[in-house]
Each structure stands twice: as structure tokens, then as C-alpha cells.
Amino acid sequence: MEIVNSKIENYLNSLYGTRHEVLVKMEAEANERNFPIVGPLVGKLLYQLARMIDARRVFEMGSGYGYSAFWWALAVEGGEIHCTEGVDSNRERGEAYLKEAGLLHRVKYHVGDALEIIDKVEGKFDIVFIDIDKQKYPAALDKAAGRVRDGGLLVADNVLWSGKVAGKKGDASTEAIKEFNRKLFSRTDFAASIVPVRDGVAVAYKM
Ligand SMILES: C[S@@+](CC[C@H](N)C(=O)[O-])C[C@H]1O[C@@H](n2cnc3c(N)ncnc32)[C@H](O)[C@@H]1O
């Protein structure tokens, strides 16, 4: 199911205008490899969210080759982005792109399971972003929620999962996302919304 009508999506893309040339290269790679990056509309939203709360410290669960991290890195002048990725070749590609744009000094890649790595990186984060295997979303929420500072954000991609969350019983990924959404919206320490852009982005403000 299309979340955003393609005519509206094209209109939005035409409004947003140009972006960093390295981001455009990364989008071309995503098209070639059929790799699931957040894309420019969500990327701009991530950038804006980070700027709105003056974020300096972001923890990203599921970084691929750094496309979403690039948007965070653009936003957090003088800050740090902790990237996590299970596949080392993605780290290598990501670091190369970030270096090309002069942003690598703001980014630290950790290779392994994001659910384990978050326990090893100390301190609170202004933003925790979840974009790992969908079946791990409920566990990621449990790990991430306590690590967001008061006034910070928990952000998660794909929470509408091509509209499958609106159906009856789905596959394991769909059910995991539904559980994630239920858990997030039942928490009293976060004010959560879903922005229905691309595949749905949950934005939850820690009170
Ligand atoms: C949807 S892609 C991330 C895309 C990235 N956020 C972007 O928009 O540019 C998901 C990535 O998370 C990685 N991944 C999946 N489960 C993971 C886990 N438990 N820990 C670390 N990385 C994981 C995958 O290898 C994949 O590269």
C-alpha cells in the first residue's frame, strides 16, 4: 500500500529543492543496490528535528552506509553521531561518503548488533533513531527509551510498514512493528506521533 500518493511525493520532492551532492550520490547507490535508505523527505525531517532541539548527541540503530547519519551530521555542528551497523562493508562505504563531505569527524561507526552496542556507549542522547531489523523494534524501544534525555527524541523509521500495520495479523516484522507502536504510544514518559511520510516515521518527545 502506498502511504503517500506518488503525485504528492513528487510534488514534495520538487518543493524541497537541491541537497548536498554527496547525498545525491548516496541516493543513486541506494537505487542501484535497492538499499533501503530513508530518502530525502525523511532525511530533511531528521535534520529539522535535530536542529529544533539543538541536538549534539545522536545514537543511530541501523546506519547502513550512512545516508540518514549524513543528515544528522549536517545538523549537529560540534556534535557526535554514533552509528551502528551489522555489515562492515556498509561502514566502509559510509565512512568514505562522510569523509568526502568533510563530516566524518562528527561520526563514529560501531560494527555489530545495535542492541548490544547501545549498552557500551555511555551517557544520554538527544536523539535515538531506530532503523534496524523490524523484528527487533520492540527490544530496541526497551533499550533506547531510557537513554533519551528529557526533552530529547526517540525517532523510528518504517512504522507504517507499507500500510501492513493497518491489516489483520501479519508476518513477524509487521507484528513486531505493531507491538513497537502499541508500546510507544502507551508510554506516559513520551508524547508520540507518526508522521506519514514515505514509510511512516515515529517521533516521540521525552517529557
Ligand atoms: C534500513 S537499513 C538502514 C538505513 C539507514 N538508516 C539510512 O537510512 O541510510 C538497516 C541497516 O541496519 C542494519 N542492521 C539490521 N539489524 C541490525 C542490528 N541489530 N544492529 C546493527 N545493524 C543492524 C542492516 O545491516 C542495514 O544496513
XYZ file of C-alpha atoms and ligand atoms in Angstrom:
234
model
C 0.000 0.000 0.000
C 1.281 3.451 -0.936
C 1.468 5.654 2.174
C 1.882 8.904 0.264
C 0.247 9.226 -3.153
C 3.060 9.312 -5.739
C 1.848 12.641 -7.173
C 2.092 14.198 -3.705
C 5.508 12.614 -3.187
C 6.726 14.079 -6.487
C 5.316 17.465 -5.500
C 7.112 17.338 -2.136
C 10.361 16.364 -3.816
C 10.021 19.289 -6.234
C 9.448 21.689 -3.305
C 12.419 20.576 -1.226
C 14.943 21.563 -3.881
C 18.613 20.705 -4.042
C 20.701 18.905 -1.432
C 24.351 18.079 -0.809
C 25.967 16.458 -3.857
C 27.237 13.541 -1.755
C 23.675 12.791 -0.620
C 22.640 12.659 -4.274
C 25.425 10.121 -4.939
C 24.294 8.045 -1.961
C 20.723 8.065 -3.281
C 22.000 6.804 -6.655
C 23.785 3.946 -4.871
C 20.571 3.089 -2.992
C 18.723 2.886 -6.325
C 21.397 0.693 -7.881
C 21.655 -1.679 -4.905
C 17.975 -1.476 -3.962
C 19.179 -0.495 -0.486
C 16.541 0.869 1.934
C 17.722 4.363 2.908
C 15.310 6.859 4.473
C 15.428 9.069 1.358
C 15.435 12.862 1.073
C 11.983 13.667 2.508
C 12.657 11.784 5.741
C 16.296 12.897 5.729
C 15.189 16.528 5.781
C 12.792 15.737 8.633
C 15.641 14.179 10.652
C 17.797 17.231 10.022
C 14.985 19.544 11.098
C 14.207 17.566 14.274
C 17.854 17.678 15.308
C 18.068 21.423 14.717
C 14.809 22.066 16.572
C 16.134 20.598 19.816
C 19.717 21.744 19.229
C 20.851 18.103 19.284
C 24.515 17.349 19.837
C 24.473 13.597 20.515
C 22.628 11.110 18.328
C 22.617 7.319 18.575
C 21.534 5.572 15.395
C 20.444 1.912 15.401
C 20.913 0.660 11.840
C 23.094 3.009 9.809
C 23.684 1.144 6.557
C 26.181 3.157 4.551
C 25.463 6.383 6.354
C 22.673 8.162 4.465
C 20.497 9.007 7.485
C 23.647 9.608 9.557
C 24.731 12.163 6.939
C 21.577 14.218 7.613
C 22.159 14.016 11.379
C 25.795 15.000 10.893
C 24.803 18.048 8.843
C 22.559 19.141 11.719
C 24.798 18.683 14.760
C 27.582 21.227 14.484
C 30.212 20.305 17.060
C 28.259 17.175 17.963
C 28.620 13.415 17.586
C 26.657 10.712 15.819
C 27.078 7.128 16.987
C 26.316 4.856 14.040
C 25.700 1.127 14.426
C 25.806 -1.340 11.580
C 25.982 -5.127 11.333
C 27.793 -5.245 7.985
C 31.359 -3.923 7.909
C 31.358 -3.127 4.178
C 28.474 -0.703 4.827
C 30.579 1.028 7.489
C 33.409 1.350 4.980
C 31.139 2.891 2.318
C 29.563 5.194 4.911
C 32.874 6.458 6.207
C 34.058 7.140 2.656
C 30.984 9.238 1.832
C 31.147 11.156 5.114
C 34.840 11.819 4.607
C 34.209 13.097 1.100
C 31.746 15.624 2.563
C 34.059 16.630 5.434
C 31.627 15.239 8.040
C 33.418 12.110 9.237
C 34.824 13.867 12.322
C 31.260 14.065 13.686
C 30.534 10.349 13.177
C 31.698 7.198 14.956
C 30.722 3.870 13.423
C 30.345 0.786 15.652
C 30.086 -2.565 13.878
C 27.871 -5.199 15.498
C 24.418 -5.507 16.998
C 22.945 -2.102 17.847
C 21.085 -3.614 20.805
C 24.399 -4.590 22.381
C 26.391 -1.538 21.321
C 23.984 0.924 22.938
C 24.862 -0.597 26.329
C 28.543 0.145 25.698
C 28.229 3.809 24.733
C 27.781 5.813 27.907
C 25.536 8.757 28.641
C 22.239 10.119 27.445
C 21.427 11.046 23.873
C 19.480 13.954 22.466
C 18.079 11.591 19.849
C 17.949 7.820 19.423
C 16.956 6.746 15.915
C 15.750 3.177 15.247
C 16.092 1.677 11.754
C 17.249 -1.941 12.314
C 15.629 -5.306 11.538
C 11.950 -4.761 12.167
C 11.561 -7.819 14.386
C 13.909 -6.148 16.847
C 11.905 -2.922 17.136
C 10.178 -3.784 20.457
C 13.516 -4.698 22.064
C 15.109 -1.581 20.557
C 12.428 0.569 22.175
C 13.132 -1.016 25.571
C 16.848 -0.288 25.173
C 16.502 3.189 23.726
C 13.757 4.785 25.818
C 15.830 5.197 28.967
C 18.776 6.577 27.016
C 16.979 9.617 25.589
C 17.426 12.751 27.699
C 14.382 14.637 28.949
C 13.412 16.970 26.124
C 15.024 14.619 23.596
C 13.537 12.487 20.852
C 13.094 8.851 20.014
C 12.616 8.522 16.256
C 11.869 5.326 14.309
C 11.533 4.655 10.586
C 9.123 2.282 8.787
C 6.451 2.319 11.487
C 3.648 2.086 8.896
C 5.472 -0.737 7.047
C 3.890 -0.181 3.618
C 0.484 0.046 5.326
C 0.676 -3.534 6.567
C 0.259 -2.372 10.190
C -3.352 -1.491 9.343
C -4.179 -5.071 8.332
C -5.146 -8.055 10.453
C -2.449 -10.491 11.585
C 0.688 -10.023 9.511
C 4.138 -11.582 9.231
C 6.697 -11.397 12.055
C 8.044 -7.980 11.006
C 4.568 -6.472 10.747
C 3.553 -7.827 14.144
C 6.788 -6.547 15.687
C 6.188 -3.047 14.334
C 2.603 -3.138 15.592
C 3.910 -4.128 19.029
C 6.501 -1.345 18.875
C 3.825 1.232 18.027
C 1.489 -0.017 20.778
C 4.282 0.079 23.334
C 5.469 3.520 22.277
C 2.003 5.057 22.326
C 1.181 3.530 25.721
C 4.203 5.113 27.406
C 3.441 8.074 29.636
C 7.008 9.424 29.509
C 6.866 10.095 25.745
C 4.480 12.152 23.612
C 4.438 10.221 20.336
C 3.167 10.924 16.827
C 3.581 9.202 13.492
C 4.467 11.356 10.522
C 3.045 9.515 7.491
C 5.854 10.451 5.114
C 7.410 7.686 2.965
C 7.015 4.517 5.141
C 5.970 6.329 8.344
C 8.263 7.934 10.905
C 7.501 7.803 14.642
C 8.608 10.913 16.501
C 8.367 10.701 20.289
C 9.264 13.537 22.645
C 10.633 12.532 26.056
C 8.863 14.530 28.753
C 17.110 0.172 6.661
S 18.828 -0.015 6.679
C 19.378 1.490 7.435
C 19.384 2.630 6.537
C 19.909 3.895 7.155
N 19.268 4.218 8.420
C 19.685 5.002 6.168
O 18.557 5.479 6.034
O 20.638 5.371 5.496
C 19.056 -1.097 8.019
C 20.512 -1.378 8.315
O 20.588 -1.858 9.626
C 21.482 -2.930 9.674
N 21.018 -3.738 10.819
C 19.921 -4.523 10.904
N 19.783 -5.011 12.143
C 20.823 -4.527 12.866
C 21.231 -4.640 14.216
N 20.539 -5.382 15.084
N 22.328 -3.968 14.605
C 23.047 -3.201 13.741
N 22.694 -3.051 12.449
C 21.602 -3.691 12.021
C 21.407 -3.607 8.333
O 22.630 -4.249 8.011
C 21.124 -2.427 7.414
O 22.299 -1.908 6.865
